[in-house]
């Protein structure tokens, strides 16, 4: 899931390529590179590591061409070295590639037998040599790309730049996103509209299997069968948005603090605040005829799905199964044609989630997508969209998108409950009121940051951390552990508090912090018993609960974070805040890069 960009401009392309890559770094940051044409000749500059290394290189070796391509890498095939950095080149062209070419071994052997010398360990170099080979056979650049596309299997997006062709870029999409931007006598290609935002807000999206021949005069779109097709340029809202950190040290910190606002926006999308009722939702199936609901997602979005299960089962009395998309897509689960599957994704591009959606569609069943990027592949493919209005999320670890996903899941659950007659009008009004209170509660919780920092100080010296929770706090315990692992590299596990005695209790000692998420809900008493079990074994308990929780728990606490009093139903939306802040501050204290944790990427368009 790398980021790719192409510019057919009028001034020097390299600084603008770098500007676009900055907006794509969320897709990977193992290496970066750009290529331009100078008097028709290909010139490349590449660097290992983050984009700033490339910037330093470019300062010493500036590139002047007005046409160029750029890449920021998340390594799949081959180590993150400069040699494996894109663009990859032959004597005829350079290419940037996002995704995986699955049949690269066979193609590599075939090309090697023809005498092509591979300089890298990547699958991407195949994309360069295949087209070079077609050019050598006398084909035009467009025909050569088309012929090569038919030979590569996998999920990828590509942009080609050709030696001697000062007014031509060719882009292709097969399973990974690619957008074309239209400027004033200039044209652009990029993995998303955000990357192109500094240059244009007029963007067209390639559909699955499309490829595009782009010159300064415009773009010709063709489909997988080489038919010329129309892809409309639309004005994209991303055009106005600047990815800036403002006064914050990290995007993650900024995004954590944006939550009262974006949760508020998302609640307002689903709720008529005046009437204290839900706004109507256009269900792709009649909720009354449903027998079950499936939820499919990855990572933090999967955790949002797990919380959604509790709510849908409670409000709509429908059985819910939740799957990670990488399992779902290959398990070939039976799909109930009259059922409903909800896909949850911030980016709307996660390869496994997208493939699962295709599977459900191919089986003739209906889908709703809870997505943050309205123009994404998942949003466009699903039968209905339940948007999260978190705005662009740049920090790799999902924060504001997660809480907005929870709001959307809550609204869907309430909507299903009402439509099925399980919830009364009075229930709806009460629950909608509780949901509408969450932005204020989140704002109040953010004030606990100095106290959270103190706890983070203690966590930063731990080797392992255990998170416990019951009910909807259980998925939140999973999220707490996930966040801490990915940001601080401290090993952490999330467990259902009641399951403690079936294994992890063996780990309790005086060294391992046990973080208990204990909102006041009907199962809090049970959680107290589990804390006592930890306490009896000399464990270190860190409790996150409301003002009376510490008193009620009656155990020795190493630390207590007093959360605001609240109705428990939507507590996960509020309790997500200390969970996020804890991971963030632990990482910062330990000197880790909270925005770009090692080995991770924001948008995972590979499987
Ligand atoms: C990556 C990100 C996570 C995210 C997951 C799913 O692993 O680092 O923050 O939850 O992908 O991404 P999606 O865009 O589908 O929500």
Coordinates of C-alpha atoms and ligand atoms in Angstrom, one line a residue:
X1 CA 0.0 0.0 0.0
X2 CA 2.4 2.5 -1.2
X3 CA 1.5 6.0 -2.4
X4 CA 1.9 7.0 -6.1
X5 CA 1.7 10.3 -7.9
X6 CA 2.3 11.6 -11.4
X7 CA 2.5 15.2 -12.7
X8 CA 2.3 16.6 -16.2
X9 CA 3.0 20.2 -15.3
X10 CA 4.6 23.3 -16.5
X11 CA 7.2 24.2 -13.9
X12 CA 9.6 21.8 -12.1
X13 CA 7.7 18.7 -11.2
X14 CA 9.9 17.4 -8.4
X15 CA 9.0 19.8 -5.6
X16 CA 5.3 19.2 -6.3
X17 CA 5.8 15.5 -6.4
X18 CA 7.3 15.7 -2.9
X19 CA 4.4 17.9 -1.8
X20 CA 2.0 15.2 -3.0
X21 CA 4.0 12.4 -1.4
X22 CA 3.8 14.2 2.0
X23 CA 0.1 13.7 1.8
X24 CA 0.6 10.0 0.8
X25 CA 3.1 9.1 3.5
X26 CA 0.3 7.7 5.5
X27 CA 0.3 4.8 3.0
X28 CA 3.9 3.9 3.8
X29 CA 7.3 5.5 4.6
X30 CA 10.0 2.8 4.0
X31 CA 11.5 4.7 1.1
X32 CA 10.6 7.4 -1.4
X33 CA 11.7 8.4 -4.9
X34 CA 10.9 10.6 -7.9
X35 CA 11.7 10.4 -11.6
X36 CA 11.4 13.2 -14.2
X37 CA 12.4 13.7 -17.8
X38 CA 15.1 16.3 -18.6
X39 CA 15.4 17.0 -22.3
X40 CA 13.5 13.7 -22.8
X41 CA 16.0 11.8 -20.6
X42 CA 14.9 9.9 -17.5
X43 CA 16.4 11.1 -14.2
X44 CA 15.7 9.5 -10.8
X45 CA 16.4 10.3 -7.2
X46 CA 15.5 7.9 -4.5
X47 CA 16.2 7.5 -0.8
X48 CA 15.7 4.9 1.9
X49 CA 13.5 5.8 4.9
X50 CA 11.1 8.7 5.3
X51 CA 10.4 11.4 2.8
X52 CA 12.7 13.9 4.4
X53 CA 15.7 11.8 3.3
X54 CA 14.5 12.2 -0.3
X55 CA 14.1 15.9 0.2
X56 CA 17.8 16.1 1.4
X57 CA 18.9 14.2 -1.7
X58 CA 16.9 16.4 -4.0
X59 CA 18.4 19.5 -2.4
X60 CA 21.8 18.2 -3.5
X61 CA 20.7 16.8 -6.8
X62 CA 17.7 18.9 -8.0
X63 CA 15.6 17.5 -10.8
X64 CA 14.2 20.1 -13.3
X65 CA 11.8 18.2 -15.5
X66 CA 8.2 19.3 -15.8
X67 CA 6.8 15.8 -16.0
X68 CA 7.4 13.2 -13.4
X69 CA 6.3 10.4 -11.1
X70 CA 6.8 9.8 -7.4
X71 CA 6.4 7.1 -4.8
X72 CA 6.4 6.5 -1.1
X73 CA 6.8 2.8 -0.2
X74 CA 5.5 0.3 2.2
X75 CA 7.7 -2.7 1.6
X76 CA 6.2 -6.0 0.5
X77 CA 8.7 -7.6 -1.8
X78 CA 12.2 -6.8 -0.9
X79 CA 13.8 -4.9 2.0
X80 CA 13.3 -1.2 2.4
X81 CA 16.6 -0.2 0.8
X82 CA 17.3 2.6 -1.7
X83 CA 17.9 0.0 -4.4
X84 CA 14.4 -1.4 -3.9
X85 CA 12.9 2.1 -3.8
X86 CA 10.6 3.3 -6.6
X87 CA 10.5 4.5 -9.3
X88 CA 11.8 1.4 -11.0
X89 CA 13.3 2.0 -14.4
X90 CA 14.6 0.4 -17.6
X91 CA 16.3 2.3 -20.5
X92 CA 12.9 3.1 -21.9
X93 CA 10.7 4.0 -18.9
X94 CA 10.2 4.5 -15.2
X95 CA 7.2 3.2 -13.2
X96 CA 5.7 3.6 -9.7
X97 CA 3.7 0.8 -8.3
X98 CA 1.3 0.3 -5.4
X99 CA 0.2 -3.2 -4.6
X100 CA 1.3 -6.7 -5.3
X101 CA 1.9 -8.4 -8.7
X102 CA 1.1 -12.0 -7.6
X103 CA 2.5 -13.9 -10.6
X104 CA 5.8 -12.0 -10.5
X105 CA 7.9 -15.1 -10.1
X106 CA 6.7 -16.6 -13.4
X107 CA 7.0 -13.3 -15.2
X108 CA 10.4 -12.7 -13.7
X109 CA 11.7 -16.0 -15.0
X110 CA 10.3 -15.4 -18.4
X111 CA 11.9 -11.9 -18.6
X112 CA 15.2 -13.1 -17.2
X113 CA 15.3 -15.8 -19.9
X114 CA 14.9 -13.0 -22.5
X115 CA 18.0 -11.3 -21.0
X116 CA 16.5 -8.7 -18.7
X117 CA 18.7 -8.0 -15.7
X118 CA 16.8 -7.4 -12.5
X119 CA 18.4 -4.8 -10.2
X120 CA 16.0 -5.1 -7.3
X121 CA 14.2 -7.7 -5.1
X122 CA 10.8 -6.2 -5.9
X123 CA 7.8 -7.4 -7.8
X124 CA 7.4 -3.9 -9.2
X125 CA 10.4 -4.2 -11.5
X126 CA 8.3 -6.7 -13.5
X127 CA 6.0 -3.9 -14.4
X128 CA 8.9 -1.9 -15.9
X129 CA 10.4 -4.7 -17.9
X130 CA 7.1 -6.2 -19.2
X131 CA 6.3 -2.9 -20.8
X132 CA 9.9 -2.4 -22.0
X133 CA 9.7 -5.8 -23.7
X134 CA 6.5 -4.8 -25.5
X135 CA 8.0 -1.5 -26.6
X136 CA 11.0 -3.4 -27.9
X137 CA 8.6 -5.5 -30.0
X138 CA 7.5 -2.2 -31.7
X139 CA 4.3 -1.4 -29.7
X140 CA 3.4 2.2 -28.8
X141 CA 3.6 3.1 -25.1
X142 CA -0.2 2.7 -24.7
X143 CA -0.4 -0.6 -26.5
X144 CA 2.6 -1.8 -24.6
X145 CA 1.0 -0.9 -21.2
X146 CA -2.3 -2.5 -22.2
X147 CA -0.6 -5.7 -23.3
X148 CA 1.4 -5.9 -20.1
X149 CA -1.6 -5.2 -17.9
X150 CA -3.3 -8.3 -19.3
X151 CA -0.3 -10.4 -18.1
X152 CA 0.0 -9.1 -14.5
X153 CA -2.2 -10.7 -11.8
X154 CA -2.9 -9.2 -8.3
X155 CA -4.1 -6.0 -6.9
X156 CA -2.2 -2.9 -7.9
X157 CA -2.0 0.6 -9.4
X158 CA 0.7 1.9 -11.7
X159 CA 1.9 5.1 -13.3
X160 CA 4.4 5.0 -16.2
X161 CA 6.7 7.7 -17.5
X162 CA 8.4 7.1 -20.8
X163 CA 11.9 8.2 -22.0
X164 CA 11.5 10.8 -24.8
X165 CA 7.7 11.3 -24.2
X166 CA 7.4 14.7 -22.6
X167 CA 3.6 14.8 -22.7
X168 CA 2.5 11.4 -21.6
X169 CA 1.8 9.5 -18.4
X170 CA -0.1 6.2 -18.3
X171 CA -1.9 5.1 -15.2
X172 CA -3.7 1.8 -14.4
X173 CA -5.9 0.5 -11.7
X174 CA -6.5 -3.1 -10.8
X175 CA -7.6 -3.5 -7.2
X176 CA -5.7 -0.4 -5.8
X177 CA -7.0 3.1 -6.1
X178 CA -5.9 5.7 -8.6
X179 CA -7.3 9.2 -9.3
X180 CA -6.7 11.6 -12.2
X181 CA -6.7 15.3 -11.5
X182 CA -7.4 18.0 -14.0
X183 CA -5.6 21.4 -13.7
X184 CA -5.2 24.4 -16.0
X185 CA -3.1 23.0 -18.8
X186 CA -1.7 20.4 -16.4
X187 CA -2.8 16.9 -15.4
X188 CA -2.1 14.8 -12.4
X189 CA -2.4 11.2 -11.2
X190 CA -2.4 10.1 -7.5
X191 CA -3.5 7.4 -5.1
X192 CA -6.1 9.7 -3.7
X193 CA -7.6 13.1 -4.1
X194 CA -5.9 14.4 -0.9
X195 CA -2.5 13.9 -2.7
X196 CA -3.7 16.1 -5.6
X197 CA -5.4 18.7 -3.4
X198 CA -2.5 21.3 -3.6
X199 CA -2.9 21.2 -7.4
X200 CA -6.5 20.7 -8.3
X201 CA -9.9 19.7 -6.8
X202 CA -11.2 18.3 -10.1
X203 CA -10.8 14.6 -9.9
X204 CA -11.9 11.5 -11.8
X205 CA -11.5 8.0 -10.3
X206 CA -10.4 5.0 -12.3
X207 CA -12.9 2.2 -12.0
X208 CA -11.7 -1.4 -11.4
X209 CA -9.7 -2.6 -14.4
X210 CA -9.4 0.9 -16.0
X211 CA -6.3 2.5 -17.3
X212 CA -5.8 6.1 -18.5
X213 CA -3.6 7.8 -21.1
X214 CA -2.9 11.2 -19.7
X215 CA -1.4 14.2 -21.5
X216 CA -1.5 17.9 -20.6
X217 CA -4.6 18.3 -22.7
X218 CA -6.6 15.7 -20.8
X219 CA -7.2 12.0 -20.1
X220 CA -8.5 9.2 -22.1
X221 CA -9.9 6.4 -20.0
X222 CA -10.1 2.8 -21.2
X223 CA -11.6 -0.2 -19.5
X224 CA -10.1 -3.7 -19.1
X225 CA -11.3 -4.6 -22.6
X226 CA -9.6 -1.5 -24.1
X227 CA -12.9 0.3 -24.8
X228 CA -12.8 4.0 -24.4
X229 CA -15.0 4.9 -21.4
X230 CA -16.1 8.1 -19.7
X231 CA -15.0 8.8 -16.2
X232 CA -16.5 12.1 -14.9
X233 CA -14.3 14.7 -13.3
X234 CA -16.0 15.8 -10.1
X235 CA -15.2 18.6 -7.7
X236 CA -13.8 16.9 -4.6
X237 CA -14.2 18.2 -1.1
X238 CA -10.6 17.0 -0.3
X239 CA -9.4 20.0 -2.4
X240 CA -10.0 22.5 0.3
X241 CA -8.4 20.4 3.1
X242 CA -4.9 20.9 4.1
X243 CA -3.1 18.1 6.0
X244 CA -1.5 20.3 8.7
X245 CA -0.6 19.5 12.3
X246 CA -1.5 23.0 13.6
X247 CA -0.1 23.5 17.1
X248 CA 0.2 19.8 17.8
X249 CA 3.3 17.8 17.9
X250 CA 1.8 14.9 16.0
X251 CA -1.2 14.4 13.7
X252 CA -2.4 11.7 16.2
X253 CA -2.5 14.3 19.0
X254 CA -4.5 16.7 16.8
X255 CA -6.8 13.9 15.7
X256 CA -7.5 12.8 19.3
X257 CA -8.4 16.4 20.2
X258 CA -10.6 16.8 17.1
X259 CA -12.9 14.2 18.4
X260 CA -15.6 16.3 20.2
X261 CA -16.1 18.1 16.9
X262 CA -16.1 15.2 14.5
X263 CA -18.1 13.0 16.8
X264 CA -20.6 15.9 16.9
X265 CA -20.7 16.1 13.1
X266 CA -21.2 12.4 12.8
X267 CA -24.0 12.3 15.5
X268 CA -25.6 15.3 13.7
X269 CA -25.6 13.4 10.4
X270 CA -27.7 10.6 11.9
X271 CA -29.7 12.4 14.5
X272 CA -32.3 15.1 14.3
X273 CA -31.1 16.9 17.4
X274 CA -34.3 19.1 17.7
X275 CA -36.7 16.2 17.5
X276 CA -34.4 13.8 19.5
X277 CA -35.1 11.2 16.8
X278 CA -33.0 9.4 14.3
X279 CA -33.0 10.7 10.7
X280 CA -34.3 8.2 8.2
X281 CA -31.7 5.8 6.7
X282 CA -32.1 4.2 3.3
X283 CA -31.7 0.5 4.1
X284 CA -30.8 -1.6 1.1
X285 CA -33.0 -4.4 2.6
X286 CA -36.1 -4.3 4.7
X287 CA -34.8 -4.5 8.3
X288 CA -38.0 -6.4 9.4
X289 CA -37.1 -9.3 7.1
X290 CA -33.5 -9.7 8.4
X291 CA -32.5 -12.8 10.2
X292 CA -28.9 -11.9 10.9
X293 CA -26.3 -9.3 10.3
X294 CA -22.6 -9.8 9.5
X295 CA -19.9 -7.2 10.1
X296 CA -16.5 -7.4 8.3
X297 CA -13.5 -5.2 8.8
X298 CA -9.8 -5.0 9.7
X299 CA -7.8 -3.6 12.5
X300 CA -9.4 -0.8 14.6
X301 CA -12.4 -0.8 12.2
X302 CA -12.9 -4.5 13.2
X303 CA -13.0 -3.4 16.9
X304 CA -15.7 -0.9 16.0
X305 CA -17.6 -3.8 14.4
X306 CA -17.2 -5.8 17.6
X307 CA -18.8 -3.0 19.7
X308 CA -21.5 -2.7 17.0
X309 CA -22.4 -6.4 17.6
X310 CA -23.3 -5.7 21.2
X311 CA -25.5 -2.8 20.1
X312 CA -27.2 -4.5 17.2
X313 CA -27.9 -7.6 19.3
X314 CA -29.3 -5.5 22.1
X315 CA -31.3 -2.9 20.2
X316 CA -32.5 -4.9 17.2
X317 CA -32.4 -8.5 18.7
X318 CA -30.6 -9.7 15.6
X319 CA -27.8 -12.2 15.8
X320 CA -24.5 -10.6 14.6
X321 CA -21.3 -12.2 13.5
X322 CA -18.1 -10.2 13.2
X323 CA -15.2 -11.2 11.1
X324 CA -11.8 -10.0 10.2
X325 CA -11.9 -9.5 6.4
X326 CA -8.7 -11.5 5.7
X327 CA -10.4 -14.5 7.2
X328 CA -13.9 -13.8 5.8
X329 CA -12.8 -13.5 2.2
X330 CA -11.1 -16.9 2.0
X331 CA -13.5 -18.9 4.2
X332 CA -16.2 -18.7 1.6
X333 CA -18.9 -18.3 4.2
X334 CA -22.4 -19.0 3.1
X335 CA -24.0 -15.7 2.3
X336 CA -27.7 -15.2 3.2
X337 CA -29.2 -13.4 0.1
X338 CA -31.7 -11.8 2.4
X339 CA -29.1 -10.8 5.0
X340 CA -27.1 -7.7 5.5
X341 CA -23.4 -7.3 5.8
X342 CA -21.8 -4.1 7.2
X343 CA -18.3 -3.3 6.1
X344 CA -16.4 -0.9 8.3
X345 CA -13.3 1.0 6.9
X346 CA -11.7 4.4 7.5
X347 CA -10.0 4.5 4.1
X348 CA -12.5 2.5 2.2
X349 CA -9.6 0.9 0.3
X350 CA -8.4 -1.9 2.6
X351 CA -7.8 -4.8 0.2
X352 CA -9.2 -7.5 2.3
X353 CA -12.3 -5.6 3.3
X354 CA -12.9 -4.6 -0.4
X355 CA -12.5 -8.2 -1.5
X356 CA -15.0 -9.3 1.1
X357 CA -17.5 -6.8 -0.1
X358 CA -17.0 -8.1 -3.6
X359 CA -17.6 -11.6 -2.4
X360 CA -20.9 -10.6 -0.7
X361 CA -22.0 -8.7 -3.9
X362 CA -21.1 -11.6 -6.1
X363 CA -23.3 -13.7 -3.9
X364 CA -26.2 -11.4 -4.5
X365 CA -26.4 -10.0 -1.0
X366 CA -26.8 -6.5 0.3
X367 CA -24.3 -4.3 2.0
X368 CA -23.8 -1.1 4.0
X369 CA -20.4 0.5 4.2
X370 CA -19.4 2.5 7.3
X371 CA -16.6 4.6 5.6
X372 CA -14.7 7.8 6.2
X373 CA -13.6 8.5 2.6
X374 CA -16.8 9.1 0.7
X375 CA -15.1 8.6 -2.7
X376 CA -13.4 5.4 -1.8
X377 CA -13.8 2.0 -3.6
X378 CA -15.8 0.5 -0.7
X379 CA -18.1 3.5 -0.6
X380 CA -18.7 3.3 -4.3
X381 CA -19.3 -0.4 -4.3
X382 CA -21.6 -0.8 -1.3
X383 CA -25.4 -0.7 -1.7
X384 CA -25.6 2.0 1.0
X385 CA -23.2 4.2 2.8
X386 CA -23.2 5.1 6.4
X387 CA -20.6 7.9 6.5
X388 CA -18.2 8.8 9.3
X389 CA -17.5 12.5 9.2
X390 CA -14.1 12.3 10.8
X391 CA -12.3 14.3 8.1
X392 CA -8.9 13.1 6.7
X393 CA -7.1 11.0 9.3
X394 CA -3.3 11.1 8.8
X395 CA -1.9 9.5 11.9
X396 CA -1.4 5.8 11.1
X397 CA -3.2 4.6 14.2
X398 CA -6.9 5.2 13.8
X399 CA -8.4 7.5 16.5
X400 CA -11.1 9.9 15.4
X401 CA -12.2 7.6 12.6
X402 CA -12.8 4.9 15.2
X403 CA -15.0 6.9 17.5
X404 CA -17.0 8.1 14.5
X405 CA -17.3 4.5 13.3
X406 CA -18.7 3.8 16.8
X407 CA -21.3 6.6 16.3
X408 CA -22.3 5.3 12.9
X409 CA -22.6 1.7 14.3
X410 CA -24.7 3.0 17.2
X411 CA -27.0 4.9 14.7
X412 CA -27.3 1.8 12.5
X413 CA -28.1 -0.4 15.5
X414 CA -30.7 2.1 16.8
X415 CA -32.2 2.4 13.3
X416 CA -32.5 -1.4 13.0
X417 CA -34.0 -1.6 16.4
X418 CA -36.7 1.0 15.6
X419 CA -37.4 -0.4 12.1
X420 CA -37.9 -3.9 13.7
X421 CA -40.1 -2.6 16.4
X422 CA -37.8 -3.7 19.2
X423 CA -37.2 -0.1 20.4
X424 CA -40.1 2.1 21.2
X425 CA -40.3 5.8 20.3
X426 CA -39.4 6.6 23.9
X427 CA -36.4 4.3 23.8
X428 CA -35.3 6.0 20.6
X429 CA -35.5 9.5 22.2
X430 CA -33.7 8.4 25.3
X431 CA -30.9 6.6 23.5
X432 CA -30.5 9.3 20.9
X433 CA -30.1 11.8 23.8
X434 CA -27.4 9.6 25.3
X435 CA -25.6 9.4 21.9
X436 CA -25.9 13.2 21.5
X437 CA -24.2 13.6 24.9
X438 CA -21.0 11.9 23.8
X439 CA -19.2 14.8 22.2
X440 CA -19.5 16.8 25.4
X441 CA -18.3 13.8 27.5
X442 CA -15.4 13.3 25.1
X443 CA -14.4 17.0 25.5
X444 CA -14.5 16.6 29.3
X445 CA -12.4 13.4 29.1
X446 CA -9.8 15.1 27.1
X447 CA -9.1 17.3 30.1
X448 CA -7.7 14.2 31.8
X449 CA -4.6 14.3 29.6
X450 CA -2.1 15.3 32.3
X451 CA -3.3 12.4 34.5
X452 CA -3.1 10.0 31.5
X453 CA 0.5 11.2 30.9
X454 CA 1.4 10.1 34.4
X455 CA 0.0 6.7 33.8
X456 CA 1.8 6.5 30.5
X457 CA 5.0 7.2 32.3
X458 CA 4.5 4.0 34.3
X459 CA 3.5 2.0 31.2
X460 CA 6.6 3.1 29.4
X461 CA 8.8 0.9 31.5
X462 CA 6.6 -2.2 31.2
X463 CA 7.4 -5.2 29.1
X464 CA 3.9 -6.5 28.9
X465 CA 0.5 -4.9 29.6
X466 CA -2.9 -6.5 30.0
X467 CA -6.2 -4.7 29.2
X468 CA -9.4 -6.1 30.7
X469 CA -13.0 -5.2 30.0
X470 CA -16.5 -6.7 30.0
X471 CA -19.4 -6.1 27.7
X472 CA -18.7 -3.3 25.2
X473 CA -15.5 -2.5 27.3
X474 CA -14.1 -5.9 26.1
X475 CA -13.6 -4.8 22.5
X476 CA -12.2 -1.6 23.9
X477 CA -9.7 -3.7 25.9
X478 CA -8.7 -5.2 22.5
X479 CA -8.3 -1.7 21.0
X480 CA -6.3 -0.6 24.0
X481 CA -3.8 -3.4 23.5
X482 CA -3.7 -3.0 19.8
X483 CA -3.0 0.8 20.1
X484 CA -0.3 0.3 22.7
X485 CA 1.4 -2.5 20.7
X486 CA 1.4 -0.6 17.4
X487 CA 2.6 2.7 18.9
X488 CA 5.0 1.8 21.7
X489 CA 6.0 -1.7 20.6
X490 CA 5.2 -2.9 24.2
X491 CA 3.6 -6.3 24.1
X492 CA 0.0 -6.0 25.2
X493 CA -3.1 -8.2 25.2
X494 CA -6.8 -7.4 25.5
X495 CA -9.0 -9.9 27.3
X496 CA -12.6 -10.3 28.3
X497 CA -12.3 -9.8 32.1
X498 CA -14.3 -12.9 32.8
X499 CA -11.9 -15.0 30.7
X500 CA -8.9 -13.9 32.9
X501 CA -9.2 -17.0 35.0
X502 CA -8.9 -19.3 32.0
X503 CA -5.3 -18.3 31.2
X504 CA -3.9 -14.8 31.5
X505 CA -4.2 -14.9 35.3
X506 CA -1.1 -17.0 35.2
X507 CA 0.8 -13.9 33.9
X508 CA -0.2 -11.7 36.9
X509 CA 2.8 -10.6 38.9
X510 CA 4.2 -7.4 40.4
X511 CA 5.6 -6.2 37.1
X512 CA 2.8 -6.3 34.6
X513 CA 0.3 -3.4 34.6
X514 CA -3.3 -4.5 34.3
X515 CA -5.5 -1.8 32.8
X516 CA -9.2 -2.3 33.7
X517 CA -11.8 -0.5 31.6
X518 CA -14.7 -0.3 34.0
X519 CA -17.6 2.0 32.9
X520 CA -20.6 1.7 35.3
X521 CA -22.7 -0.7 33.4
X522 CA -24.7 -3.8 34.5
X523 CA -21.6 -6.0 34.4
X524 CA -19.3 -3.6 36.4
X525 CA -19.9 -5.7 39.6
X526 CA -18.5 -8.7 37.8
X527 CA -15.5 -6.7 36.7
X528 CA -14.9 -5.8 40.3
X529 CA -14.6 -9.5 41.2
X530 CA -12.0 -9.9 38.4
X531 CA -10.0 -7.0 39.8
X532 CA -10.1 -8.7 43.2
X533 CA -8.6 -11.8 41.6
X534 CA -5.8 -9.7 40.2
X535 CA -5.3 -7.9 43.4
X536 CA -5.2 -11.1 45.4
X537 CA -2.2 -12.2 43.3
X538 CA -0.3 -9.0 43.8
X539 CA -1.1 -7.5 40.4
X540 CA -0.8 -3.8 39.5
X541 CA -4.2 -2.5 38.7
X542 CA -4.8 0.7 36.7
X543 CA -8.6 1.5 36.8
X544 CA -10.4 3.7 34.3
X545 CA -13.9 4.2 35.6
X546 CA -16.2 6.8 37.0
X547 CA -15.8 8.7 40.2
X548 CA -17.3 6.0 42.4
X549 CA -15.7 3.1 40.7
X550 CA -12.5 3.2 42.8
X551 CA -14.5 3.1 46.0
X552 CA -16.7 0.3 44.9
X553 CA -13.8 -1.8 43.7
X554 CA -12.3 -1.9 47.2
X555 CA -9.0 -3.1 46.0
X556 CA -5.5 -1.5 46.1
X557 CA -5.1 0.5 42.9
X558 CA -1.8 1.6 41.5
X559 CA -3.7 4.3 39.6
X560 CA -7.2 5.5 39.0
X561 CA -8.4 7.7 36.1
X562 CA -11.7 9.2 37.1
X563 CA -14.0 9.4 34.1
X564 CA -17.1 11.6 33.9
X565 CA -20.3 10.1 35.0
X566 CA -22.4 8.9 32.0
X567 CA -25.1 6.5 30.9
X568 CA -23.2 3.3 30.0
X569 CA -24.7 2.4 26.6
X570 CA -22.4 4.5 24.5
X571 CA -19.5 4.6 27.0
X572 CA -17.1 3.0 24.5
X573 CA -17.2 6.2 22.5
X574 CA -15.9 8.1 25.6
X575 CA -13.7 5.4 27.1
X576 CA -11.9 5.2 23.7
X577 CA -10.2 8.6 24.6
X578 CA -8.1 7.5 27.5
X579 CA -7.2 4.3 25.6
X580 CA -5.9 6.4 22.7
X581 CA -4.1 9.0 24.9
X582 CA -2.5 6.3 26.9
X583 CA -0.9 4.6 23.8
X584 CA 0.0 8.0 22.3
X585 CA 1.8 9.3 25.4
X586 CA 3.5 6.1 26.2
X587 CA 5.0 6.1 22.6
X588 CA 6.0 9.8 22.9
X589 CA 7.7 9.2 26.3
X590 CA 9.6 6.3 24.8
X591 CA 10.7 8.4 21.9
X592 CA 8.7 6.5 19.3
X593 CA 7.1 8.1 16.2
X594 CA 3.5 8.1 17.1
X595 CA 2.3 9.2 13.6
X596 CA 4.4 6.6 11.7
X597 CA 5.0 3.5 13.8
X598 CA 7.5 1.1 12.4
X599 CA 6.3 -1.5 9.8
X600 CA 2.8 -0.1 9.6
X601 CA 0.8 1.8 7.0
X602 CA -2.5 3.6 7.2
X603 CA -4.1 2.3 4.1
X604 CA -3.5 -1.4 3.6
X605 CA -4.2 -2.1 0.0
X606 CA -2.3 -5.4 0.0
X607 CA -3.5 -8.6 1.5
Ligands
LIG1 C1 -4.3 -0.2 9.2 C2 -4.4 1.0 10.1 C3 -5.5 0.9 11.1 C4 -6.8 0.6 10.5 C5 -6.7 -0.7 9.6 C6 -8.0 -0.8 8.8 O1 -3.9 -1.3 9.9 O2 -3.1 1.2 10.7 O3 -5.5 2.1 11.9 O4 -7.7 0.3 11.5 O5 -5.6 -0.5 8.7 O6 -8.1 0.2 7.9 P1 -9.4 0.8 7.3 O7 -9.0 2.0 6.4 O8 -10.1 -0.3 6.5 O9 -10.3 1.3 8.5

